[in-house]
Amino acid sequence: MTATVESFKFEAEVQQVLHLVIHSLYSNRDIFLRELVSNASDACDKLRFEALERPELMAGDQELHIDLHVDTEAGTLTVADNGIGMSRAELIENLGTIARSGTRRFLEQLSAGQKADANLIGQFGVGFYSAFIVADRVVVETRRAGEESGWRWASDGGGEFTLEPAEGLSRGTRVILHLKEDAREYLQPWKLRTLVTTWSDHIAFPVSMPVFKDGKPGTERETVNQAKALWMRPKSEISEEEYRAFYKHLSHDFQDPLAWTHNKVEGNQNFTSLLYVPARAPLDFQFNRDERKGLKLYVKRVFIMDAAEQMLPAYLRFVRGVVDSDDLPLNVSRELLQSTRQLDKLRSALTRRVLDLLDRLASEEPDKYRTFWNAFGAVLKEGIAEDHGNRERIARLLRFASTRSNGPEERFSLDEYVARMKPGQDAIYYLTADGWNAARNSPQLEALKAREVEVLLLHERIDEWMIGYLHEYAGKPLRHVAKGELDLDRLGEPVARPDSGADREIADEAVRRLKDLLGERVREVRVSSRLTQSPSCLVLEEADMALHMQRLLKAAGHEVPASPPVLEINPGHLLVQRFASETDPARREDLGLLLLEEAILAEGGALDDPAAFLARVNRVIAG
Ligand code: ADP
């Protein structure tokens, strides 16, 4: 019988990834072995899991293992496993297309003109395709557990691959690498041994290689890794290097993790957890609130599933790691998992572990904590709204820029703020704004600045929503400086004087005239206690949504209840004084509208009619 060889074209994205991988990971090419051994280990995990229901899948071949084979004459290195294997359809799907949405988005970003570098690609776990960094031809022979016959897939990393039936294969997968001329070093025993021990020591299945005699691989084999699940080993016996290597295996991240916490809990609940905080967010992280990966659930050493969603709240979705439970049933399903009470306990225990780890980082390694905050601070903030029980703990981990910062990157904790509060100050003051500059230069801050009262500058999008859930910290209420009336008397006299002394009559006249002129456009006009430098500003009532938030929601097509702002004016300012005393009606109108328009602009808003505004400015300047 002549076997039929079919040819297939790689999906366009695969070609793109192949090209990128081959060209940008060259200096990192050792990683191919880690990726292939990692896949083999996953395949063994999957088989062990499926065999829980269908023990016959493992019949006759119970011991799962991964073997490296070397053929110095043919110049091939083979990574073989007796795991789950792949059916024909799985082969085409897994090795011919790119299923992961993250990779797709990554490619979209690249085509938007971003330069590819090894780090970026590494975040997506190029996995199998890394074989082509060292091989100019890759053959995959595989037989799915439970199927009679197998398949041979082959490609030279160009645009195509071939597929044909293959007889006589044992269960599992063999990835045969025809090494490039300059990659022959991977046939050397010392090289293989080093790679396996540095990168695959933690793999829970034995990884073996041939014993070499006179420079040639013999038939005798030796196991080169420890072959014990890393998390089950005592902490004292695991080196930092091993922890880091395990993280890379789990996360496909090239970079070292920032920190980790490894715990064994015995008593009411019995489980072991090893949780990592990465040093940076994967490229597609912020889009992926729903697609959560990276926390693997094992039951008694058997891999069950990726269960990040069930085991940690969404605001900790940056955590990677493993949880190995001794209590859950081996046949636990996603549905069952959702409804077990044990899981609630597990979840809160894990949450506590992560928060403990972050506390430790924040207090003992502030530089690392800063790195963490830059990468995941915005995600952690979601916890303020989502995790009522841990709100105070999460609040302690928050970092904000303030009027004392030299730039948006200089952030402080609420504890630091509270420790610096002035005598008589009984609230934590903050301002929300659409961006750092809008926050920093906001007229609303003037009176507080003049009294040297520190104000937190919340200039990120999530802040407005988050702060709505944080009403107090350490017994101190949080107050928005642009909302409601500010009671400044308690905070002492301003250190800097306002522009000039305000005249009560001028103030009253200006307020009366503005009310007439602006009508419905403002809810109220009043004399400000906030301003020392600017002529006017907008303020809201306590319950109002911040103006930049209203704009954002409107832009996104939401119905936003109209709540016109309050206009506050500074009678000490020359513009207000001129407005109050102007006798020419046209000029008075110009000045009055400018007071409103300036306040809108200062707050980051857009004017309905910018051209009319400019015409007014020009008329006023021309006198
Ligand atoms: P990833 O492992 O990140 O999903 P890869 O490109 O490395 O991406 O592999 C793609 C898919 O191919 C895997 O998800 C898996 O389903 C399948 N696969 C790869 N190697 C093996 C193997 N040795 N045995 C069984 N399936 C495999």
Tab-separated table of C-alpha atoms in Angstrom, residues 57-432:
chain	number	residue	atom	x	y	z
A	57	LEU	CA	-5.910	4.750	27.687
A	58	MET	CA	-2.800	3.938	29.677
A	59	ALA	CA	-3.076	0.179	29.553
A	60	GLY	CA	0.223	-1.563	28.905
A	61	ASP	CA	2.271	1.572	29.293
A	62	GLN	CA	1.688	3.082	32.708
A	63	GLU	CA	4.896	4.923	33.395
A	64	LEU	CA	4.903	8.315	31.793
A	65	HIS	CA	8.273	9.583	30.655
A	66	ILE	CA	10.090	11.889	28.291
A	67	ASP	CA	13.122	10.731	26.367
A	68	LEU	CA	15.785	12.500	24.383
A	69	HIS	CA	17.292	10.500	21.536
A	70	VAL	CA	20.462	11.440	19.743
A	71	ASP	CA	21.543	10.245	16.315
A	72	THR	CA	24.933	11.764	15.621
A	73	GLU	CA	25.138	10.368	12.106
A	74	ALA	CA	21.752	11.562	10.956
A	75	GLY	CA	22.224	14.795	12.898
A	76	THR	CA	18.888	14.435	14.655
A	77	LEU	CA	17.719	15.134	18.171
A	78	THR	CA	14.370	13.652	19.159
A	79	VAL	CA	12.111	14.626	22.031
A	80	ALA	CA	9.729	11.736	22.694
A	81	ASP	CA	6.928	11.305	25.173
A	82	ASN	CA	4.321	8.621	25.828
A	83	GLY	CA	1.650	11.161	26.671
A	84	ILE	CA	-1.677	11.925	25.064
A	85	GLY	CA	-0.501	12.235	21.445
A	86	MET	CA	-2.476	13.983	18.705
A	87	SER	CA	-5.163	12.855	16.298
A	88	ARG	CA	-5.019	13.955	12.684
A	89	ALA	CA	-7.375	16.849	13.337
A	90	GLU	CA	-5.437	17.909	16.411
A	91	LEU	CA	-2.182	17.862	14.471
A	92	ILE	CA	-3.582	20.192	11.850
A	93	GLU	CA	-5.192	22.428	14.411
A	94	ASN	CA	-2.296	22.556	16.873
A	95	LEU	CA	0.673	22.711	14.565
A	96	GLY	CA	-0.819	24.455	11.588
A	97	THR	CA	-2.850	27.316	12.995
A	98	ILE	CA	-2.610	29.769	15.801
A	99	ALA	CA	-5.461	29.244	18.137
A	100	ARG	CA	-4.426	31.558	20.878
A	101	SER	CA	-6.070	34.928	20.671
A	102	GLY	CA	-3.142	36.520	22.488
A	103	THR	CA	-0.826	35.640	19.651
A	104	ARG	CA	-3.245	37.092	17.168
A	105	ARG	CA	-3.413	40.375	18.993
A	106	PHE	CA	0.322	40.361	19.306
A	107	LEU	CA	0.657	40.030	15.559
A	108	GLU	CA	-1.851	42.805	14.996
A	109	GLN	CA	0.236	45.052	17.177
A	110	LEU	CA	3.342	44.156	15.263
A	111	SER	CA	1.778	44.913	11.948
A	112	ALA	CA	0.821	48.267	13.444
A	113	GLY	CA	4.502	49.015	13.179
A	114	GLN	CA	5.966	47.784	16.412
A	115	LYS	CA	9.408	46.287	16.318
A	116	ALA	CA	9.572	42.671	17.341
A	117	ASP	CA	12.028	41.661	19.942
A	118	ALA	CA	12.751	38.414	21.621
A	119	ASN	CA	11.132	39.476	24.841
A	120	LEU	CA	7.829	40.295	23.234
A	121	ILE	CA	7.677	37.051	21.379
A	122	GLY	CA	8.662	35.122	24.462
A	123	GLN	CA	5.595	36.357	26.256
A	124	PHE	CA	3.428	34.356	23.952
A	125	GLY	CA	5.167	31.094	24.435
A	126	VAL	CA	6.201	30.392	20.871
A	127	GLY	CA	6.301	26.808	21.976
A	128	PHE	CA	6.541	24.228	19.285
A	129	TYR	CA	7.634	26.617	16.552
A	130	SER	CA	10.871	27.303	18.397
A	131	ALA	CA	12.020	23.943	16.992
A	132	PHE	CA	12.727	25.762	13.758
A	133	ILE	CA	15.364	27.949	15.376
A	134	VAL	CA	17.697	24.976	15.463
A	135	ALA	CA	16.232	22.604	12.880
A	136	ASP	CA	15.781	22.989	9.155
A	137	ARG	CA	13.357	20.093	9.116
A	138	VAL	CA	11.009	18.941	11.839
A	139	VAL	CA	9.130	15.643	11.788
A	140	VAL	CA	6.405	14.902	14.311
A	141	GLU	CA	5.244	11.314	14.700
A	142	THR	CA	2.283	10.903	16.945
A	143	ARG	CA	-0.403	8.508	17.994
A	144	ARG	CA	-3.314	9.652	20.080
A	145	ALA	CA	-3.996	7.589	23.199
A	146	GLY	CA	-6.914	5.276	22.420
A	147	GLU	CA	-6.427	5.378	18.627
A	148	GLU	CA	-5.125	2.546	16.508
A	149	SER	CA	-2.867	4.323	14.096
A	150	GLY	CA	-0.788	7.421	13.989
A	151	TRP	CA	0.359	10.280	11.803
A	152	ARG	CA	3.546	11.801	10.528
A	153	TRP	CA	3.710	15.579	10.197
A	154	ALA	CA	6.732	17.189	8.562
A	155	SER	CA	7.837	20.682	7.625
A	156	ASP	CA	10.965	22.610	6.769
A	157	GLY	CA	9.530	25.763	8.308
A	158	GLY	CA	8.591	27.285	4.940
A	159	GLY	CA	4.986	27.865	4.076
A	160	GLU	CA	3.881	24.233	4.123
A	161	PHE	CA	3.692	21.023	6.041
A	162	THR	CA	2.879	17.477	4.986
A	163	LEU	CA	0.802	14.837	6.654
A	164	GLU	CA	0.711	11.072	6.145
A	165	PRO	CA	-0.509	8.057	8.069
A	166	ALA	CA	2.197	6.235	10.030
A	167	GLU	CA	2.051	2.631	11.194
A	168	GLY	CA	3.678	0.998	14.169
A	169	LEU	CA	3.948	4.058	16.364
A	170	SER	CA	3.757	3.723	20.114
A	171	ARG	CA	1.468	6.004	22.074
A	172	GLY	CA	2.528	9.637	22.343
A	173	THR	CA	4.615	12.020	20.325
A	174	ARG	CA	8.127	12.108	18.891
A	175	VAL	CA	9.433	15.430	17.688
A	176	ILE	CA	12.424	14.744	15.456
A	177	LEU	CA	14.685	17.717	14.823
A	178	HIS	CA	17.010	17.622	11.826
A	179	LEU	CA	19.520	20.031	13.265
A	180	LYS	CA	20.962	22.833	11.228
A	181	GLU	CA	24.680	22.638	10.506
A	182	ASP	CA	25.472	25.260	13.122
A	183	ALA	CA	23.254	23.645	15.762
A	184	ARG	CA	25.087	20.353	16.070
A	185	GLU	CA	26.142	21.250	19.588
A	186	TYR	CA	22.749	19.959	20.696
A	187	LEU	CA	23.977	16.448	19.991
A	188	GLN	CA	26.633	16.806	22.689
A	189	PRO	CA	25.887	15.021	25.951
A	190	TRP	CA	27.144	17.872	28.183
A	191	LYS	CA	25.030	20.389	26.335
A	192	LEU	CA	21.863	18.339	26.662
A	193	ARG	CA	22.522	17.550	30.281
A	194	THR	CA	23.063	21.207	31.135
A	195	LEU	CA	19.905	22.271	29.374
A	196	VAL	CA	17.765	19.614	30.967
A	197	THR	CA	19.050	20.251	34.453
A	198	THR	CA	18.746	24.019	34.261
A	199	TRP	CA	15.390	24.093	32.586
A	200	SER	CA	13.568	20.881	33.124
A	201	ASP	CA	14.646	19.712	36.523
A	202	HIS	CA	11.233	20.538	37.953
A	203	ILE	CA	9.344	18.588	35.286
A	204	ALA	CA	7.376	16.008	37.185
A	205	PHE	CA	8.160	13.179	34.757
A	206	PRO	CA	11.554	11.579	34.257
A	207	VAL	CA	13.516	13.038	31.363
A	208	SER	CA	16.136	10.608	30.118
A	209	MET	CA	19.022	10.743	27.660
A	210	PRO	CA	21.420	8.105	26.354
A	211	VAL	CA	24.663	7.370	28.139
A	212	PHE	CA	27.500	8.259	25.766
A	213	LYS	CA	30.446	5.931	25.178
A	214	ASP	CA	33.455	7.117	23.176
A	215	GLY	CA	31.526	10.152	22.072
A	216	LYS	CA	28.638	8.030	20.782
A	217	PRO	CA	25.211	7.540	22.311
A	218	GLY	CA	24.818	3.976	23.583
A	219	THR	CA	21.688	1.985	24.343
A	220	GLU	CA	21.914	2.537	28.062
A	221	ARG	CA	19.864	5.486	29.384
A	222	GLU	CA	19.950	7.723	32.402
A	223	THR	CA	17.413	10.042	33.964
A	224	VAL	CA	18.771	13.572	34.116
A	225	ASN	CA	16.168	15.502	36.050
A	226	GLN	CA	14.814	15.153	39.548
A	227	ALA	CA	11.429	14.088	38.174
A	228	LYS	CA	9.495	15.228	41.169
A	229	ALA	CA	6.889	17.968	41.135
A	230	LEU	CA	8.843	21.002	42.284
A	231	TRP	CA	6.139	22.284	44.590
A	232	MET	CA	6.113	19.037	46.558
A	233	ARG	CA	9.759	19.328	47.497
A	234	PRO	CA	10.713	21.027	50.775
A	235	LYS	CA	11.405	24.728	50.343
A	236	SER	CA	14.859	24.432	51.821
A	237	GLU	CA	15.913	22.108	49.023
A	238	ILE	CA	14.808	24.298	46.145
A	239	SER	CA	17.232	26.863	44.809
A	240	GLU	CA	16.177	30.282	43.582
A	241	GLU	CA	17.305	29.209	40.145
A	242	GLU	CA	14.901	26.269	40.231
A	243	TYR	CA	12.025	28.462	41.306
A	244	ARG	CA	12.765	30.811	38.441
A	245	ALA	CA	13.045	27.996	35.917
A	246	PHE	CA	9.735	26.592	37.046
A	247	TYR	CA	8.114	29.971	36.628
A	248	LYS	CA	9.357	30.186	33.060
A	249	HIS	CA	7.976	26.742	32.361
A	250	LEU	CA	4.591	27.750	33.742
A	251	SER	CA	4.265	31.167	32.262
A	252	HIS	CA	6.297	31.068	29.062
A	253	ASP	CA	7.797	34.337	30.248
A	254	PHE	CA	11.435	34.941	29.424
A	255	GLN	CA	11.978	37.206	32.330
A	256	ASP	CA	12.487	36.177	35.932
A	257	PRO	CA	9.488	36.510	38.220
A	258	LEU	CA	9.450	39.364	40.683
A	259	ALA	CA	8.572	37.276	43.714
A	260	TRP	CA	6.935	34.052	44.783
A	261	THR	CA	5.350	32.402	47.762
A	262	HIS	CA	5.452	28.670	48.365
A	263	ASN	CA	3.268	27.197	51.082
A	264	LYS	CA	2.084	23.904	52.342
A	265	VAL	CA	-1.103	24.025	54.363
A	266	GLU	CA	-2.173	21.151	56.569
A	267	GLY	CA	-5.156	20.883	58.849
A	268	ASN	CA	-8.684	21.730	57.850
A	269	GLN	CA	-7.610	22.013	54.315
A	270	ASN	CA	-4.649	20.333	52.783
A	271	PHE	CA	-3.007	21.965	49.845
A	272	THR	CA	0.268	23.219	48.528
A	273	SER	CA	0.519	26.412	46.566
A	274	LEU	CA	3.339	28.042	44.677
A	275	LEU	CA	2.312	31.473	43.471
A	276	TYR	CA	4.365	33.890	41.410
A	277	VAL	CA	4.107	37.591	40.699
A	278	PRO	CA	5.566	38.333	37.251
A	279	ALA	CA	7.765	41.351	36.675
A	280	ARG	CA	5.710	42.638	33.803
A	281	ALA	CA	2.376	42.229	32.157
A	282	PRO	CA	2.063	40.122	29.035
A	283	LEU	CA	1.367	42.275	26.026
A	284	ASP	CA	-2.272	41.300	25.784
A	285	PHE	CA	-2.849	41.453	29.519
A	286	GLN	CA	-5.106	44.449	29.843
A	287	PHE	CA	-7.512	43.221	27.203
A	288	ASN	CA	-7.840	39.896	28.842
A	289	ARG	CA	-9.969	40.294	31.885
A	290	ASP	CA	-12.012	37.312	30.865
A	291	GLU	CA	-9.484	34.989	29.390
A	292	ARG	CA	-7.565	33.994	32.465
A	293	LYS	CA	-4.757	31.532	32.450
A	294	GLY	CA	-1.773	30.662	34.471
A	295	LEU	CA	-2.995	29.123	37.692
A	296	LYS	CA	-2.966	25.377	37.417
A	297	LEU	CA	-5.014	23.152	39.641
A	298	TYR	CA	-3.607	19.761	40.572
A	299	VAL	CA	-5.326	17.224	42.767
A	300	LYS	CA	-2.887	14.860	44.478
A	301	ARG	CA	-0.189	15.634	41.898
A	302	VAL	CA	-2.510	15.052	38.932
A	303	PHE	CA	-3.000	18.050	36.706
A	304	ILE	CA	-6.716	18.821	36.485
A	305	MET	CA	-7.121	22.131	34.697
A	306	ASP	CA	-6.237	25.741	34.385
A	307	ALA	CA	-8.493	27.217	37.031
A	308	ALA	CA	-7.390	30.782	37.616
A	309	GLU	CA	-10.965	32.011	37.458
A	310	GLN	CA	-12.167	29.667	40.155
A	311	MET	CA	-9.221	30.023	42.479
A	312	LEU	CA	-8.391	33.720	42.521
A	313	PRO	CA	-10.431	36.905	42.181
A	314	ALA	CA	-10.113	38.845	38.930
A	315	TYR	CA	-8.039	41.619	40.438
A	316	LEU	CA	-5.248	39.120	41.124
A	317	ARG	CA	-5.255	37.766	37.590
A	318	PHE	CA	-1.581	38.566	37.138
A	319	VAL	CA	-0.630	35.709	39.478
A	320	ARG	CA	0.868	32.570	37.963
A	321	GLY	CA	1.404	29.302	39.718
A	322	VAL	CA	0.138	25.937	40.848
A	323	VAL	CA	-2.217	24.791	43.538
A	324	ASP	CA	-2.176	21.137	44.495
A	325	SER	CA	-5.102	20.056	46.654
A	326	ASP	CA	-5.268	16.866	48.651
A	327	ASP	CA	-8.957	17.299	49.462
A	328	LEU	CA	-10.747	17.854	46.169
A	329	PRO	CA	-11.977	14.779	44.325
A	330	LEU	CA	-9.855	13.719	41.363
A	331	ASN	CA	-12.840	13.811	39.066
A	332	VAL	CA	-13.610	17.404	39.936
A	333	SER	CA	-15.123	19.247	36.995
A	334	ARG	CA	-15.342	22.936	36.311
A	335	GLU	CA	-19.010	22.924	37.304
A	336	LEU	CA	-18.386	20.993	40.466
A	337	LEU	CA	-15.514	23.267	41.297
A	338	GLN	CA	-17.785	26.259	41.146
A	339	SER	CA	-20.120	24.843	43.703
A	340	THR	CA	-17.792	23.335	46.294
A	341	ARG	CA	-17.497	25.138	49.559
A	342	GLN	CA	-13.920	23.988	49.837
A	343	LEU	CA	-13.159	26.169	46.909
A	344	ASP	CA	-14.335	29.314	48.682
A	345	LYS	CA	-11.927	28.591	51.459
A	346	LEU	CA	-9.151	27.794	49.062
A	347	ARG	CA	-9.830	30.990	47.224
A	348	SER	CA	-9.670	33.181	50.278
A	349	ALA	CA	-6.562	31.395	51.520
A	350	LEU	CA	-4.836	31.967	48.189
A	351	THR	CA	-5.947	35.600	48.091
A	352	ARG	CA	-4.445	36.080	51.515
A	353	ARG	CA	-1.165	34.519	50.378
A	354	VAL	CA	-0.897	36.899	47.477
A	355	LEU	CA	-1.726	39.946	49.573
A	356	ASP	CA	0.844	38.821	52.163
A	357	LEU	CA	3.414	38.527	49.425
A	358	LEU	CA	2.613	42.010	48.141
A	359	ASP	CA	2.776	43.422	51.676
A	360	ARG	CA	6.172	41.887	52.091
A	361	LEU	CA	7.388	43.312	48.810
A	362	ALA	CA	6.022	46.740	49.624
A	363	SER	CA	7.704	46.907	52.987
A	364	GLU	CA	10.936	45.053	52.337
A	365	GLU	CA	11.681	45.543	48.665
A	366	PRO	CA	10.245	48.875	47.568
A	367	ASP	CA	12.049	48.831	44.223
A	368	LYS	CA	10.449	45.552	43.325
A	369	TYR	CA	7.137	46.795	44.585
A	370	ARG	CA	7.448	49.776	42.273
A	371	THR	CA	8.031	47.431	39.348
A	372	PHE	CA	4.989	45.486	40.403
A	373	TRP	CA	2.909	48.625	40.698
A	374	ASN	CA	3.900	49.879	37.268
A	375	ALA	CA	2.894	46.589	35.714
A	376	PHE	CA	-0.215	45.693	37.703
A	377	GLY	CA	-1.222	48.596	39.923
A	378	ALA	CA	-4.225	49.388	37.763
A	379	VAL	CA	-5.430	45.778	38.093
A	380	LEU	CA	-4.959	45.654	41.828
A	381	LYS	CA	-7.115	48.783	42.114
A	382	GLU	CA	-10.090	46.745	40.902
A	383	GLY	CA	-9.849	44.906	44.214
A	384	ILE	CA	-11.026	47.996	46.070
A	385	ALA	CA	-14.371	47.633	44.350
A	386	GLU	CA	-14.480	43.855	44.159
A	387	ASP	CA	-13.150	42.559	47.423
A	388	HIS	CA	-15.003	44.178	50.237
A	389	GLY	CA	-13.454	41.925	52.869
A	390	ASN	CA	-9.895	42.856	51.979
A	391	ARG	CA	-10.539	46.498	51.112
A	392	GLU	CA	-8.413	47.974	53.869
A	393	ARG	CA	-5.522	45.643	53.064
A	394	ILE	CA	-5.681	46.465	49.381
A	395	ALA	CA	-5.953	50.177	50.158
A	396	ARG	CA	-2.711	49.917	52.077
A	397	LEU	CA	-1.078	48.584	48.915
A	398	LEU	CA	-2.300	51.429	46.708
A	399	ARG	CA	0.136	54.035	45.429
A	400	PHE	CA	-0.792	57.494	44.199
A	401	ALA	CA	0.960	60.534	42.857
A	402	SER	CA	0.233	63.683	44.811
A	403	THR	CA	0.902	67.396	44.788
A	404	ARG	CA	4.258	66.494	46.332
A	405	SER	CA	5.292	64.316	43.388
A	406	ASN	CA	7.821	65.502	40.875
A	407	GLY	CA	6.140	63.451	38.203
A	408	PRO	CA	3.403	60.869	37.745
A	409	GLU	CA	5.860	58.099	38.620
A	410	GLU	CA	6.562	59.376	42.094
A	411	ARG	CA	3.860	57.719	44.133
A	412	PHE	CA	3.023	57.462	47.786
A	413	SER	CA	1.039	55.126	49.962
A	414	LEU	CA	-1.995	56.271	51.917
A	415	ASP	CA	-0.009	55.615	55.091
A	416	GLU	CA	2.649	58.056	53.950
A	417	TYR	CA	-0.052	60.585	53.175
A	418	VAL	CA	-1.730	60.189	56.540
A	419	ALA	CA	1.584	60.523	58.367
A	420	ARG	CA	2.132	63.884	56.639
A	421	MET	CA	-1.340	65.320	57.260
A	422	LYS	CA	-1.355	68.825	58.710
A	423	PRO	CA	-2.550	69.567	62.228
A	424	GLY	CA	-6.274	70.177	61.971
A	425	GLN	CA	-6.559	68.245	58.705
A	426	ASP	CA	-9.132	65.518	59.144
A	427	ALA	CA	-9.645	64.275	55.598
A	428	ILE	CA	-7.569	62.725	52.845
A	429	TYR	CA	-7.906	65.080	49.883
A	430	TYR	CA	-7.811	63.861	46.322
A	431	LEU	CA	-8.573	65.043	42.845
A	432	THR	CA	-9.533	62.879	39.871
